[in-house]
Short mmCIF file of C-alpha atoms in Angstrom, two decimals:
data_model
loop_
_atom_site.label_atom_id
_atom_site.label_comp_id
_atom_site.label_asym_id
_atom_site.label_seq_id
_atom_site.Cartn_x
_atom_site.Cartn_y
_atom_site.Cartn_z
CA MET I 44 -23.01 80.42 71.19
CA ALA I 45 -19.26 80.18 71.78
CA ILE I 46 -17.89 80.48 75.28
CA SER I 47 -14.25 81.14 76.02
CA VAL I 48 -12.53 80.39 79.30
CA ARG I 49 -9.15 81.31 80.66
CA LYS I 50 -6.41 78.70 80.40
CA ASP I 51 -6.18 78.36 84.20
CA ASN I 52 -9.83 77.25 84.31
CA PRO I 53 -10.53 73.52 84.72
CA PHE I 54 -13.14 73.78 81.97
CA THR I 55 -10.52 74.72 79.39
CA THR I 56 -11.19 71.20 78.10
CA GLY I 57 -14.92 71.52 78.73
CA TYR I 58 -17.86 70.70 76.56
CA VAL I 59 -21.64 70.80 76.90
CA ILE I 60 -23.88 67.77 76.65
CA ASN I 61 -27.46 68.60 75.69
CA TYR I 62 -30.03 66.04 76.78
CA THR I 63 -33.33 65.31 75.01
CA GLN I 64 -35.46 66.73 77.84
CA GLY I 65 -33.81 70.13 77.44
CA ASP I 66 -31.30 69.74 80.28
CA ALA I 67 -27.62 70.36 79.73
CA SER I 68 -24.47 69.31 81.52
CA LEU I 69 -21.03 70.93 81.52
CA GLU I 70 -18.37 68.21 81.39
CA ARG I 71 -14.63 68.19 80.86
CA THR I 72 -11.91 65.86 79.73
CA PRO I 73 -9.22 65.25 82.39
CA ILE I 74 -5.61 65.95 81.47
CA VAL I 75 -3.67 63.02 80.08
CA TYR I 76 -0.40 62.74 82.00
CA VAL I 77 2.83 62.18 80.13
CA PRO I 78 5.80 61.91 82.53
CA SER I 79 8.64 64.39 82.18
CA VAL I 80 12.14 64.57 83.66
CA ASN I 81 11.10 67.97 85.05
CA ASP I 82 8.20 66.57 87.10
CA ARG I 83 8.56 66.75 90.87
CA LEU I 84 7.37 64.62 93.75
CA HIS I 85 5.73 66.15 96.82
CA VAL I 86 5.03 64.32 100.08
CA VAL I 87 1.73 65.61 101.46
CA LYS I 88 1.93 67.28 104.86
CA LYS I 89 -0.93 67.64 107.31
CA TYR I 90 -2.17 71.09 106.22
CA ASP I 91 -1.36 70.93 102.50
CA THR I 92 -4.06 71.89 100.02
CA LEU I 93 -4.03 71.59 96.25
CA TRP I 94 -4.47 75.36 96.02
CA ASP I 95 -1.41 76.03 98.19
CA LEU I 96 0.70 73.45 96.36
CA SER I 97 -0.35 74.88 93.01
CA PHE I 98 0.71 78.34 94.14
CA ASP I 99 3.98 77.06 95.62
CA TYR I 100 5.01 75.15 92.49
CA TYR I 101 3.37 77.17 89.69
CA GLY I 102 2.84 80.64 91.15
CA ASN I 103 -0.91 80.35 90.49
CA SER I 104 -3.36 78.64 92.84
CA LYS I 105 -5.85 78.27 89.99
CA TYR I 106 -3.92 75.28 88.63
CA TRP I 107 -5.09 73.09 91.55
CA TRP I 108 -7.15 71.03 89.11
CA VAL I 109 -4.00 70.04 87.19
CA LEU I 110 -2.68 68.40 90.37
CA ALA I 111 -6.06 66.75 90.97
CA ASP I 112 -6.23 65.34 87.42
CA ILE I 113 -2.66 64.07 87.33
CA ASN I 114 -2.94 62.40 90.75
CA ASP I 115 -6.48 60.99 90.26
CA ILE I 116 -7.83 63.01 93.19
CA ILE I 117 -11.62 62.86 93.29
CA ASN I 118 -12.15 65.16 96.27
CA PRO I 119 -9.68 68.07 96.19
CA PHE I 120 -10.54 68.96 99.78
CA GLU I 121 -9.17 65.68 101.16
CA LEU I 122 -5.47 64.98 100.88
CA THR I 123 -3.91 62.13 102.82
CA SER I 124 -0.76 62.99 104.77
CA ASN I 125 2.44 61.16 103.82
CA THR I 126 1.21 60.28 100.33
CA ASN I 127 3.17 61.24 97.23
CA LEU I 128 1.81 63.69 94.69
CA ILE I 129 3.24 64.12 91.24
CA ILE I 130 3.78 67.78 90.44
CA PRO I 131 3.88 67.74 86.65
CA ASP I 132 6.03 70.08 84.62
CA ILE I 133 3.47 72.78 83.83
CA ALA I 134 5.22 73.54 80.53
CA ARG I 135 4.27 70.05 79.32
CA ILE I 136 0.57 70.53 79.97
CA ASN I 137 -0.12 71.77 76.45
CA ILE I 138 -3.72 72.88 77.08
CA LEU I 139 -2.31 75.58 79.36
CA LEU I 140 0.17 76.99 76.84
#
């Protein structure tokens, strides 16, 4: 059975692992970051969220997971103030094109 997902879905790079006991797991490959001259740097402020930053920079809050992948953020609900986030050039993220 083939499943299709929208390109703004984090599981665009997803795959299913089927285990011998009949269980299955949905996994995904994180984005590989290649720096670009069009990347930006954002200093995290107290109330920033990945969803808000994604909307501010890309016009779509559903790309929050791109920011999480590129910046090695494990918990997207916890951003540390005064840290730098790379905001990658969305045009260079070829899985989204």
